[in-house]
PDB file of C-alpha atoms in Angstrom:
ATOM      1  CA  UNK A   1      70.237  13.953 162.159  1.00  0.00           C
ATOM      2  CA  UNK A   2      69.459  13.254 158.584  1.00  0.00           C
ATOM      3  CA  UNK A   3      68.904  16.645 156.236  1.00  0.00           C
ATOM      4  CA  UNK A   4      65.645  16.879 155.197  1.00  0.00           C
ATOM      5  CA  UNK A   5      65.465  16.217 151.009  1.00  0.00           C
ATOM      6  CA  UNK A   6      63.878  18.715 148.896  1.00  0.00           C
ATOM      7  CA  UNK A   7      61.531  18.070 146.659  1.00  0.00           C
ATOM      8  CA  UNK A   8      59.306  19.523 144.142  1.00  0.00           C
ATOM      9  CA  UNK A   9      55.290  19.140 143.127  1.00  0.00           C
ATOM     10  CA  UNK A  10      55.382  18.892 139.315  1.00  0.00           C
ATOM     11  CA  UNK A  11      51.742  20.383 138.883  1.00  0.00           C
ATOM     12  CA  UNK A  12      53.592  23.471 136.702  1.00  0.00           C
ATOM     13  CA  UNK A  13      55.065  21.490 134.277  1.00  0.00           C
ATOM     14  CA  UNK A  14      53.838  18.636 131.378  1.00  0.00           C
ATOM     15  CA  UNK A  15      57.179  18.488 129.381  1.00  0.00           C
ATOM     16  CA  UNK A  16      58.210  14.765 128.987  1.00  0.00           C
ATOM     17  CA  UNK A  17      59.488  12.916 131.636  1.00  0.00           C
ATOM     18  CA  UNK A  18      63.045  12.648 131.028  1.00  0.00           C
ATOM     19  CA  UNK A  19      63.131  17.163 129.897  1.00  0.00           C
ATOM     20  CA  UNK A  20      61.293  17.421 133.318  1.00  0.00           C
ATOM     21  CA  UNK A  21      64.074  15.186 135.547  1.00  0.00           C
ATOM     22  CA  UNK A  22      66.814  16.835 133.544  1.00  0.00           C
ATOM     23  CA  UNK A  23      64.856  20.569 134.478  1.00  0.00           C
ATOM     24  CA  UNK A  24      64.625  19.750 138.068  1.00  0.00           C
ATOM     25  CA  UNK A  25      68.081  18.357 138.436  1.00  0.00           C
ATOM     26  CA  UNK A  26      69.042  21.595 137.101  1.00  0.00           C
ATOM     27  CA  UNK A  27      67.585  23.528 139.616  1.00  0.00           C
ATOM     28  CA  UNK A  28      68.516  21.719 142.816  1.00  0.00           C
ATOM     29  CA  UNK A  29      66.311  19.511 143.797  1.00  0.00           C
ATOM     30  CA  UNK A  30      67.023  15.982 144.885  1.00  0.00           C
ATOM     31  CA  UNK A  31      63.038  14.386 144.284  1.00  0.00           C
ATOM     32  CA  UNK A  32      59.286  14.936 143.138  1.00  0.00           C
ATOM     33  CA  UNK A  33      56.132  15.337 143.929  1.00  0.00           C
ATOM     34  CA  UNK A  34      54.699  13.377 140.871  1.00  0.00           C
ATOM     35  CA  UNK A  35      51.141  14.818 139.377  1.00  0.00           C
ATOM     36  CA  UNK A  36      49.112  11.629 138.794  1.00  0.00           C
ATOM     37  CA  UNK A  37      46.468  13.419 137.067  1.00  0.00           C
ATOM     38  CA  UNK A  38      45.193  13.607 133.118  1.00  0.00           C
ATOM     39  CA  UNK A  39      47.174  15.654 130.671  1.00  0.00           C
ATOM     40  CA  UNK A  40      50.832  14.708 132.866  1.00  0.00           C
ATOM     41  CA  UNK A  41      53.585  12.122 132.686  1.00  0.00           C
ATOM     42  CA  UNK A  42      51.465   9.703 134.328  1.00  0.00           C
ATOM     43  CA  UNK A  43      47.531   9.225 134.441  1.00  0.00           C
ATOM     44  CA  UNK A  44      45.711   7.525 136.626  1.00  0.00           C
ATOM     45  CA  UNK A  45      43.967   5.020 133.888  1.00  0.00           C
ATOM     46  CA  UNK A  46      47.820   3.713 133.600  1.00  0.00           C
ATOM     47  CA  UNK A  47      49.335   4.627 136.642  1.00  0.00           C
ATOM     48  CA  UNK A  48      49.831   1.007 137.451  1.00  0.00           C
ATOM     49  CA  UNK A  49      52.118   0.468 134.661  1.00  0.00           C
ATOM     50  CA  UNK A  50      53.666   3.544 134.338  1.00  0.00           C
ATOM     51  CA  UNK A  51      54.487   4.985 137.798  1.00  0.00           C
ATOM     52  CA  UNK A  52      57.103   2.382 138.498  1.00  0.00           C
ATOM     53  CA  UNK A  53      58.801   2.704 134.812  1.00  0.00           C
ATOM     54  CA  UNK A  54      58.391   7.083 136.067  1.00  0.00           C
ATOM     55  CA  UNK A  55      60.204   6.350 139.216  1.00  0.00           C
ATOM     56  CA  UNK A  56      62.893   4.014 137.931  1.00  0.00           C
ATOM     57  CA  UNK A  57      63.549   6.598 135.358  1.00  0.00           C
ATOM     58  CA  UNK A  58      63.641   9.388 137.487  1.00  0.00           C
ATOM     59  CA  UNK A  59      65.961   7.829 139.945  1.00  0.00           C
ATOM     60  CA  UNK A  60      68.362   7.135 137.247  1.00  0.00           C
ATOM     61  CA  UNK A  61      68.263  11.113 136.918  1.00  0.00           C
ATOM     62  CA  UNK A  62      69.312  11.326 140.664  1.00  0.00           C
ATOM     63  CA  UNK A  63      65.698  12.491 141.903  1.00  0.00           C
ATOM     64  CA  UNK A  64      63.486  10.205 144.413  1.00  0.00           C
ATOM     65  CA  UNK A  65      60.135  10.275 144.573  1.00  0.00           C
ATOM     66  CA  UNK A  66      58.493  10.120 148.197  1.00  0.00           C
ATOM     67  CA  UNK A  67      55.216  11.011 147.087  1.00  0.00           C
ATOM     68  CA  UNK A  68      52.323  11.878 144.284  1.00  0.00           C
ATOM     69  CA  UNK A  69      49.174  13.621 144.043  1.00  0.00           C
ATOM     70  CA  UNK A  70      46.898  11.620 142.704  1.00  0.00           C
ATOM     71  CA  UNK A  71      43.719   9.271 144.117  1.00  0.00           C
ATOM     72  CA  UNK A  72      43.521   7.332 146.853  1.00  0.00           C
ATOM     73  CA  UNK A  73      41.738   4.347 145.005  1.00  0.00           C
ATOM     74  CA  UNK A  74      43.305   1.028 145.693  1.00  0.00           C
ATOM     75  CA  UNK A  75      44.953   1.030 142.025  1.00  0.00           C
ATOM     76  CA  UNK A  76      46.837   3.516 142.510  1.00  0.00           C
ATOM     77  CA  UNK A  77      47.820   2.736 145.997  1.00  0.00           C
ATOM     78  CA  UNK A  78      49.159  -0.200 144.449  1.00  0.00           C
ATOM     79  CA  UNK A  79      50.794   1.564 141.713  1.00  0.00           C
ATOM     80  CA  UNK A  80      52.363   3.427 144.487  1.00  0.00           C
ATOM     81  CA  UNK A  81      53.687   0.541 145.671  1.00  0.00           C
ATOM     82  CA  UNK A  82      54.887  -1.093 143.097  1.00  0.00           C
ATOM     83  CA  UNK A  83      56.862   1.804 142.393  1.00  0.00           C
ATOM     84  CA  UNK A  84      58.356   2.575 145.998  1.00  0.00           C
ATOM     85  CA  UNK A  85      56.220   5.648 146.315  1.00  0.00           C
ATOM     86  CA  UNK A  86      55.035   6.016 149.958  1.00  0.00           C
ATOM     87  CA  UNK A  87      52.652   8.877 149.937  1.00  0.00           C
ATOM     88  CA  UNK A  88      49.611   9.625 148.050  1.00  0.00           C
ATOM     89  CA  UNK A  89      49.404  13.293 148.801  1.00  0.00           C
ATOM     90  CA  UNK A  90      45.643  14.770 148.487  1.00  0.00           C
ATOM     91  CA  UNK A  91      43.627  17.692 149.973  1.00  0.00           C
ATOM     92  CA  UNK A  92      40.113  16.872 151.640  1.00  0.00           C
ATOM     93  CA  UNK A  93      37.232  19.561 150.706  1.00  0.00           C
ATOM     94  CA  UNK A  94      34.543  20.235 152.803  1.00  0.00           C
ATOM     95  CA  UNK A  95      31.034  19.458 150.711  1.00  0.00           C
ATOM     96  CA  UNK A  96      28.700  22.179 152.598  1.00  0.00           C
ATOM     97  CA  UNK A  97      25.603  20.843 150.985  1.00  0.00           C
ATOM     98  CA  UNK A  98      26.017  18.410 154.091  1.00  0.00           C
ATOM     99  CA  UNK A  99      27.961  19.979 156.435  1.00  0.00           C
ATOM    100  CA  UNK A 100      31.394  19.740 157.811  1.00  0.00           C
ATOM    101  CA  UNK A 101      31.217  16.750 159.949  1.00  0.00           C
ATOM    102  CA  UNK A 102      29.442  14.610 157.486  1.00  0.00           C
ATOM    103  CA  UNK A 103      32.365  15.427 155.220  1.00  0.00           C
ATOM    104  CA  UNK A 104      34.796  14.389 157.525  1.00  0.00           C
ATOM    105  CA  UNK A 105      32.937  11.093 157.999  1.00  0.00           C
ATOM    106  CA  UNK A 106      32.711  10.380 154.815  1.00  0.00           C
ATOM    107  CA  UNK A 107      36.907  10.582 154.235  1.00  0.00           C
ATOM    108  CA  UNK A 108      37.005   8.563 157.227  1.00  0.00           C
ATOM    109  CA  UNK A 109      34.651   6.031 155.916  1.00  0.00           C
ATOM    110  CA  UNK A 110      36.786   6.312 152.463  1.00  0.00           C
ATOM    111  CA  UNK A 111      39.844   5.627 154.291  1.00  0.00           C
ATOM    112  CA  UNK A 112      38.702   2.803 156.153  1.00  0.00           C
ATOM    113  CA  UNK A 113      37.897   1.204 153.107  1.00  0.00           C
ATOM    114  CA  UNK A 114      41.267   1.534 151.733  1.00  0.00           C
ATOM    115  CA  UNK A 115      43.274   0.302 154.864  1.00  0.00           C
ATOM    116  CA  UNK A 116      44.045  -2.804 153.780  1.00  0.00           C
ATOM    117  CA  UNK A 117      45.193  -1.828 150.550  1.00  0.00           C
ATOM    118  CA  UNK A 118      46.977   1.009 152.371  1.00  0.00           C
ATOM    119  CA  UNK A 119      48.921  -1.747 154.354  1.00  0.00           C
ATOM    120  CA  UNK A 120      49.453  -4.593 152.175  1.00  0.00           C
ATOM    121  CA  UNK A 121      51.120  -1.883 149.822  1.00  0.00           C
ATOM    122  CA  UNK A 122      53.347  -0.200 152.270  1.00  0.00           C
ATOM    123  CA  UNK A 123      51.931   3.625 151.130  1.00  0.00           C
ATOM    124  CA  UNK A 124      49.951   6.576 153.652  1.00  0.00           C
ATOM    125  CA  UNK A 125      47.576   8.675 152.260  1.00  0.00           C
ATOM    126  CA  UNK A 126      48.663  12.198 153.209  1.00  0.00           C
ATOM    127  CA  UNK A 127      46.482  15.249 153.812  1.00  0.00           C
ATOM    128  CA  UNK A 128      47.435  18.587 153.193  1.00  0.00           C
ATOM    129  CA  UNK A 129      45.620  21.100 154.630  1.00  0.00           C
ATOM    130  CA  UNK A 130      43.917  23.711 152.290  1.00  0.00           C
ATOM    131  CA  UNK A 131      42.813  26.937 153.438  1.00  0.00           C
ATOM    132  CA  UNK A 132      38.602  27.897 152.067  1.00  0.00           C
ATOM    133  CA  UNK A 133      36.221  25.192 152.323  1.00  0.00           C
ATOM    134  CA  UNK A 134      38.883  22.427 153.357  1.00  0.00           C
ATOM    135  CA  UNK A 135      40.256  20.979 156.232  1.00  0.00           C
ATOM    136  CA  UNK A 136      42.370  23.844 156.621  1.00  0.00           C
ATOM    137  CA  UNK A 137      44.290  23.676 159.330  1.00  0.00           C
ATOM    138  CA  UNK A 138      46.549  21.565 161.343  1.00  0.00           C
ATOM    139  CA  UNK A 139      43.859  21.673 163.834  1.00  0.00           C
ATOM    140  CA  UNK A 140      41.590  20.287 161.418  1.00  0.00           C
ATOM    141  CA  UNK A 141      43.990  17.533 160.049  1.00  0.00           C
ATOM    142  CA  UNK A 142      44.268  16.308 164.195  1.00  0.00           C
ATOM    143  CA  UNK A 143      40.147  16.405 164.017  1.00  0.00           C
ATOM    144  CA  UNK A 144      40.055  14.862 160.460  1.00  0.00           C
ATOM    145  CA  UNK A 145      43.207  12.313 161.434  1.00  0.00           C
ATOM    146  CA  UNK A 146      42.362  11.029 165.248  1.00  0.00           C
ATOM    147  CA  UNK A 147      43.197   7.412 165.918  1.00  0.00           C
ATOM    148  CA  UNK A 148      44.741   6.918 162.842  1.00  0.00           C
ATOM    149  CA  UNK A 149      48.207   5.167 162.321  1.00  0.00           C
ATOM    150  CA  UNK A 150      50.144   7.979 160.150  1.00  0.00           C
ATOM    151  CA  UNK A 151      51.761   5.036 158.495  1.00  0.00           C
ATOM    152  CA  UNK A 152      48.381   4.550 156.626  1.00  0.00           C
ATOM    153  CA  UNK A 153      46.789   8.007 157.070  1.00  0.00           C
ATOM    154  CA  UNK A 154      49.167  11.489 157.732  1.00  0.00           C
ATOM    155  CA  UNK A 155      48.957  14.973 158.158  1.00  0.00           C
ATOM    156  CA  UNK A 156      50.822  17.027 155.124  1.00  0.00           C
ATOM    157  CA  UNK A 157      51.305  20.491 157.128  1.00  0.00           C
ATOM    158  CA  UNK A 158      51.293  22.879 154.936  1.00  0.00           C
ATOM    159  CA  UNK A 159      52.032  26.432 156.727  1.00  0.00           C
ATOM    160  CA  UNK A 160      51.113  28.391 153.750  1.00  0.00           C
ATOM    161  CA  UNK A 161      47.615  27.383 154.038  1.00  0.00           C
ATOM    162  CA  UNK A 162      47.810  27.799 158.094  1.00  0.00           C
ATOM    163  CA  UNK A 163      49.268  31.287 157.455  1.00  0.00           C
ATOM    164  CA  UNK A 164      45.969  32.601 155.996  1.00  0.00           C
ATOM    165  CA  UNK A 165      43.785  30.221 157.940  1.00  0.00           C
ATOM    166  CA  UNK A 166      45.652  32.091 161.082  1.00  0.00           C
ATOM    167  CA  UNK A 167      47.519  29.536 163.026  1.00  0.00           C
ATOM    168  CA  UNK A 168      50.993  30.266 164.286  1.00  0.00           C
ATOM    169  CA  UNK A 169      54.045  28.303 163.568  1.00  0.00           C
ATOM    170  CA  UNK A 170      55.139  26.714 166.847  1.00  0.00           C
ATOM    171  CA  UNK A 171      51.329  26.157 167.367  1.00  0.00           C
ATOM    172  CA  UNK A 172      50.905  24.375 163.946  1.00  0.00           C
ATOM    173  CA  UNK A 173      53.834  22.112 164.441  1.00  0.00           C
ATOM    174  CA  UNK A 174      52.891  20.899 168.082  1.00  0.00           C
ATOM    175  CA  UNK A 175      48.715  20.049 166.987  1.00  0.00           C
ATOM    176  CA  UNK A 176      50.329  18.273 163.077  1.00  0.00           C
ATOM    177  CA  UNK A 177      53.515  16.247 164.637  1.00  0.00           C
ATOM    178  CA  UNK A 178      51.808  13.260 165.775  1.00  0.00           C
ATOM    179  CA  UNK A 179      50.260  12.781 162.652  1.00  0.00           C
ATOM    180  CA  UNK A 180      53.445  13.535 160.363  1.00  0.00           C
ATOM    181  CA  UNK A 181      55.081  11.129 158.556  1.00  0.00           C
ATOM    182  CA  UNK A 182      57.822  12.136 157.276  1.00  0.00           C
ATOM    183  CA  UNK A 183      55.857  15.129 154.313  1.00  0.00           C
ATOM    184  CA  UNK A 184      55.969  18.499 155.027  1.00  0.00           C
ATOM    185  CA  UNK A 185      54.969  21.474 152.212  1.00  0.00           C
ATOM    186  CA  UNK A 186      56.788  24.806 151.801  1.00  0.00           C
ATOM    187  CA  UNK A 187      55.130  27.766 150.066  1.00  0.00           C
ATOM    188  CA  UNK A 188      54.169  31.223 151.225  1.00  0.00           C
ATOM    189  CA  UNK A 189      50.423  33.268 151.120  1.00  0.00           C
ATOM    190  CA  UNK A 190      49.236  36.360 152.015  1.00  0.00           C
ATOM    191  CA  UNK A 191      45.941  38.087 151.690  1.00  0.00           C
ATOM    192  CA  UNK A 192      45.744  41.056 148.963  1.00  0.00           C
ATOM    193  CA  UNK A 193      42.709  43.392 148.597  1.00  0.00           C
ATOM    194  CA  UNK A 194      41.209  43.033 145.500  1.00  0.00           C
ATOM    195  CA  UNK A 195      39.418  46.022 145.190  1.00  0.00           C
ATOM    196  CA  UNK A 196      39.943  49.755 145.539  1.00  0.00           C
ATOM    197  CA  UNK A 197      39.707  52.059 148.962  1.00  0.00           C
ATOM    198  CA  UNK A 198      36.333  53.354 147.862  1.00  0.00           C
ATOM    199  CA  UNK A 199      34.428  49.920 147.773  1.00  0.00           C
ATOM    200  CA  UNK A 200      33.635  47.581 150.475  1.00  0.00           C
ATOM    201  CA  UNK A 201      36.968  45.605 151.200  1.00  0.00           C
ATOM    202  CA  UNK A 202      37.389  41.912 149.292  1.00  0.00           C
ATOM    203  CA  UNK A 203      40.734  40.223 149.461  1.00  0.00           C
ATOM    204  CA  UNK A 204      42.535  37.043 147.772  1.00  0.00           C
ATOM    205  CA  UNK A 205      44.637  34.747 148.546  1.00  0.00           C
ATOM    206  CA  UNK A 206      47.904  35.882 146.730  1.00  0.00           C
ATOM    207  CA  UNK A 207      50.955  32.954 146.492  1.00  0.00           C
ATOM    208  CA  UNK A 208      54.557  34.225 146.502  1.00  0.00           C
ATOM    209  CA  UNK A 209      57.789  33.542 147.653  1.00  0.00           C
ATOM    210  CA  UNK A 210      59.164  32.721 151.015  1.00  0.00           C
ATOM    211  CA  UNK A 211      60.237  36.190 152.088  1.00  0.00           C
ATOM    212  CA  UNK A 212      56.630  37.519 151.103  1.00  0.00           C
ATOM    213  CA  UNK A 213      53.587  35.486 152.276  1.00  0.00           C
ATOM    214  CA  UNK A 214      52.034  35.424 155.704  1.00  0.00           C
ATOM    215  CA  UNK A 215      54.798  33.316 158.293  1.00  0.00           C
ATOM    216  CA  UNK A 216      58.792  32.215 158.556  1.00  0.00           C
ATOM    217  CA  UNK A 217      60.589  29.434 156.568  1.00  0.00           C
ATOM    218  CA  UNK A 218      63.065  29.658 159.172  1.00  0.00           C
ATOM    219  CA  UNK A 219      60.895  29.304 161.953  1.00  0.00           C
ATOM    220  CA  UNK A 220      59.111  26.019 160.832  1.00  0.00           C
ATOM    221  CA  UNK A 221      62.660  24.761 159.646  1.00  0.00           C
ATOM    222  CA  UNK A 222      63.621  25.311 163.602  1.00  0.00           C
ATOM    223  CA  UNK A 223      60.529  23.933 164.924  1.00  0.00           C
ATOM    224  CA  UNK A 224      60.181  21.046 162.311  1.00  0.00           C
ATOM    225  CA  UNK A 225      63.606  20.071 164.102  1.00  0.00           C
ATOM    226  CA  UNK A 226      63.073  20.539 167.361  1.00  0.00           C
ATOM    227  CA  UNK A 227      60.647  17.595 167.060  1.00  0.00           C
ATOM    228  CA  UNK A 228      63.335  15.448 165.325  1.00  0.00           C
ATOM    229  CA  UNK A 229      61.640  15.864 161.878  1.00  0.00           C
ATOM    230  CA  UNK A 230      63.350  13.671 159.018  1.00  0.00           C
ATOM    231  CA  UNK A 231      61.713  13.188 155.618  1.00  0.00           C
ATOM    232  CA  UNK A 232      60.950  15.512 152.640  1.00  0.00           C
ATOM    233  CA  UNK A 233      60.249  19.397 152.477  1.00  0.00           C
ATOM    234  CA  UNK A 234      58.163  19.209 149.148  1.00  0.00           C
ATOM    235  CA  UNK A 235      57.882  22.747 147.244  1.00  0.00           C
ATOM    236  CA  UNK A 236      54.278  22.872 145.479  1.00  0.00           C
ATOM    237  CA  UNK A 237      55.971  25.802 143.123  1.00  0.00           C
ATOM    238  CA  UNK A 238      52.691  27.663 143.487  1.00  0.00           C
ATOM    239  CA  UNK A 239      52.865  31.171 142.652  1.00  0.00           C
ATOM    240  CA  UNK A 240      50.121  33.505 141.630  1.00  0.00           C
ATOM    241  CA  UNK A 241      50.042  35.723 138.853  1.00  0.00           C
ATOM    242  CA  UNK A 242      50.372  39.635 139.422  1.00  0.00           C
ATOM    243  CA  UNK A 243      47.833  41.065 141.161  1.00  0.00           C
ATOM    244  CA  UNK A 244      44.892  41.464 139.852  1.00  0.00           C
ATOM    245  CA  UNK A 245      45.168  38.364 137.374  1.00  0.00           C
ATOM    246  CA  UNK A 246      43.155  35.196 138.203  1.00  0.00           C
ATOM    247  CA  UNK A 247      45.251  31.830 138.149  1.00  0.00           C
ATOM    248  CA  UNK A 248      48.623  30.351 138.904  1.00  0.00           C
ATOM    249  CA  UNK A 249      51.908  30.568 137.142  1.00  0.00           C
ATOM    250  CA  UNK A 250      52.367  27.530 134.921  1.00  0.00           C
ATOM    251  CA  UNK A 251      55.405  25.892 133.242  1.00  0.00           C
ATOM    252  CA  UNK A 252      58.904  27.870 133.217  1.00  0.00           C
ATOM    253  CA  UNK A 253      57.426  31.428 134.447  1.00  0.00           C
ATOM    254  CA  UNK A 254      57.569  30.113 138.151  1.00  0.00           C
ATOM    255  CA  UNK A 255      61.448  29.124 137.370  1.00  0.00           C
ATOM    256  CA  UNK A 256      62.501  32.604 138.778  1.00  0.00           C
ATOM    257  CA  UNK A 257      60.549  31.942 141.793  1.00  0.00           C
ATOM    258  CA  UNK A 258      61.349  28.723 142.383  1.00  0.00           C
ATOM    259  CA  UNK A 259      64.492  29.352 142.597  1.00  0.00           C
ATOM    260  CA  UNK A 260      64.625  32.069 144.670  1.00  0.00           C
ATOM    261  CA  UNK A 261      62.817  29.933 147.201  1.00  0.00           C
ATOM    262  CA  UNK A 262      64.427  26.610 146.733  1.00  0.00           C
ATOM    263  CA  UNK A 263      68.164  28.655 147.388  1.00  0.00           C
ATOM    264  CA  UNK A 264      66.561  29.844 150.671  1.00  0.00           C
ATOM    265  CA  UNK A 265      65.154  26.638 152.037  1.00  0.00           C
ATOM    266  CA  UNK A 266      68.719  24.518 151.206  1.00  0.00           C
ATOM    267  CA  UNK A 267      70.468  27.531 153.259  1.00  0.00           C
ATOM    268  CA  UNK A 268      67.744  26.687 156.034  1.00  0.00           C
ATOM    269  CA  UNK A 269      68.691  23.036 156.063  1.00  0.00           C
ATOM    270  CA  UNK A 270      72.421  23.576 156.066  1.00  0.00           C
ATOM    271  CA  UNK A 271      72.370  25.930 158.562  1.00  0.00           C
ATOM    272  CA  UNK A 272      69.540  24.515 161.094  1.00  0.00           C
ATOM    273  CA  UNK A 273      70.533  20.310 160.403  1.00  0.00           C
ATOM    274  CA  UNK A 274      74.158  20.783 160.004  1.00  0.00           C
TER     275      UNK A 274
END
């Protein structure tokens, strides 16, 4: 069986492209999870143009690119697959003003619409569960994802996410694996109180490294096998500040952290593929 590739969300980083491939390289990892968004390497207005001339340089770096986060809009699907890239990685929110099942009918009305674009392009729009007011759980990716060919539309697990929305691992993997293709996250949670002893208790959602958040790398590594899993483990390199100060890491402060994790997850895959 194939060895899982690792890859790595670029969300922490806006140096130019080629500083960024010759960063990651660096570090270990063999591809990217491209940020289509405004202020990276490549913006949606442009993404058309620029996302195949991002891959092609990339690759010549030695890194692949399986997927992006970006929009599911039928530009950039085709961008996408102009470029080779097969997944359009996005979260799905829950709008409360209307409820929970009106939100998932709306994404399922969005992705109908997109299908044939979806299709003629060869690219999957993956969802990633996100714990809060999201589908946030690899229950509610099966709810969200029914009937669909994961081809088109796939679950992104993301165990992090399940970890504080309380689903086990072996649990997660069973209810998600139908509706994998090939995309799986790895990043760790936990919940931290916020407040001292002598108030009523708040916590946050604090994101660390694999050996300190709220399940096992090594467990989903096992399970993710067990069910013949081949594709990309994608590192989102999300890390929260210390506790007690709002937002995320950014740029080379989570280097440390990433890797620290990045070391553990290739010892995973040796060990577990072979």
């Amino acid at each position: 069986m194939a060895k899982p590739l690792i890859s790595v969300f670029t969300k922490p980083w806006t140096d130019p492209l080629p500083d960024l491939a010759e960063k990651l390289t660096g570090l270990g990892f063999q591809g990217v999870e491209l940020a289509v968004r405004p202020g990276y390497q490549v913006v949606p207005e442009t993404a058309r143009a620029e996302l195949p001339k991002a891959v092609k340089l990339l690759a010549e770096a030695g890194l692949k690119t399986p997927s992006i986060a970006g929009d599911i809009d039928e530009a950039t699907i085709e961008a996408c697959g102009a470029a080779g890239v097969g997944i359009i990685r996005i979260c799905a929110p829950i709008d409360m003003s209307i409820g929970y099942q009106a939100s998932v009918d709306a994404y399922r009305r969005k992705f109908d619409a997109v299908l044939p674009a979806l299709t003629r392009n060869g690219v999957a729009i993956g969802v990633q569960n996100h714990y809060g007011n999201h589908i946030g759980s690899a229950v509610g990716l099966a709810h969200l994802l029914a009937g669909y060919d994961p081809k088109q539309v796939c679950a992104v697990l993301d165990m992090g996410h399940c970890a504080v929305d309380g689903e086990p691992v072996g649990m997660a993997v069973d209810i998600a694996r139908p509706h994998m293709n090939g995309l799986v996250n790895f990043k760790n949670a936990c919940h931290l109180r916020a407040n001292g002893p002598e108030l009523e208790a708040e916590y946050v959602v604090h994101w660390s490294t694999h050996d300190h958040g709220g399940y096992n790398w090594r467990a989903l590594v096992e399970e993710l096998h067990k069910t013949g899993f081949q594709g990309t483990f994608c590192m989102p390199a999300e890390y929260s500040q210390q506790a007690g100060a709002k937002g995320q890491r950014m740029d080379d402060d989570v280097i440390p952290f990433v890797q620290k994790d990045i070391a553990h997850l290739q010892a995973l895959i040796d060990e577990i593929y072979g």
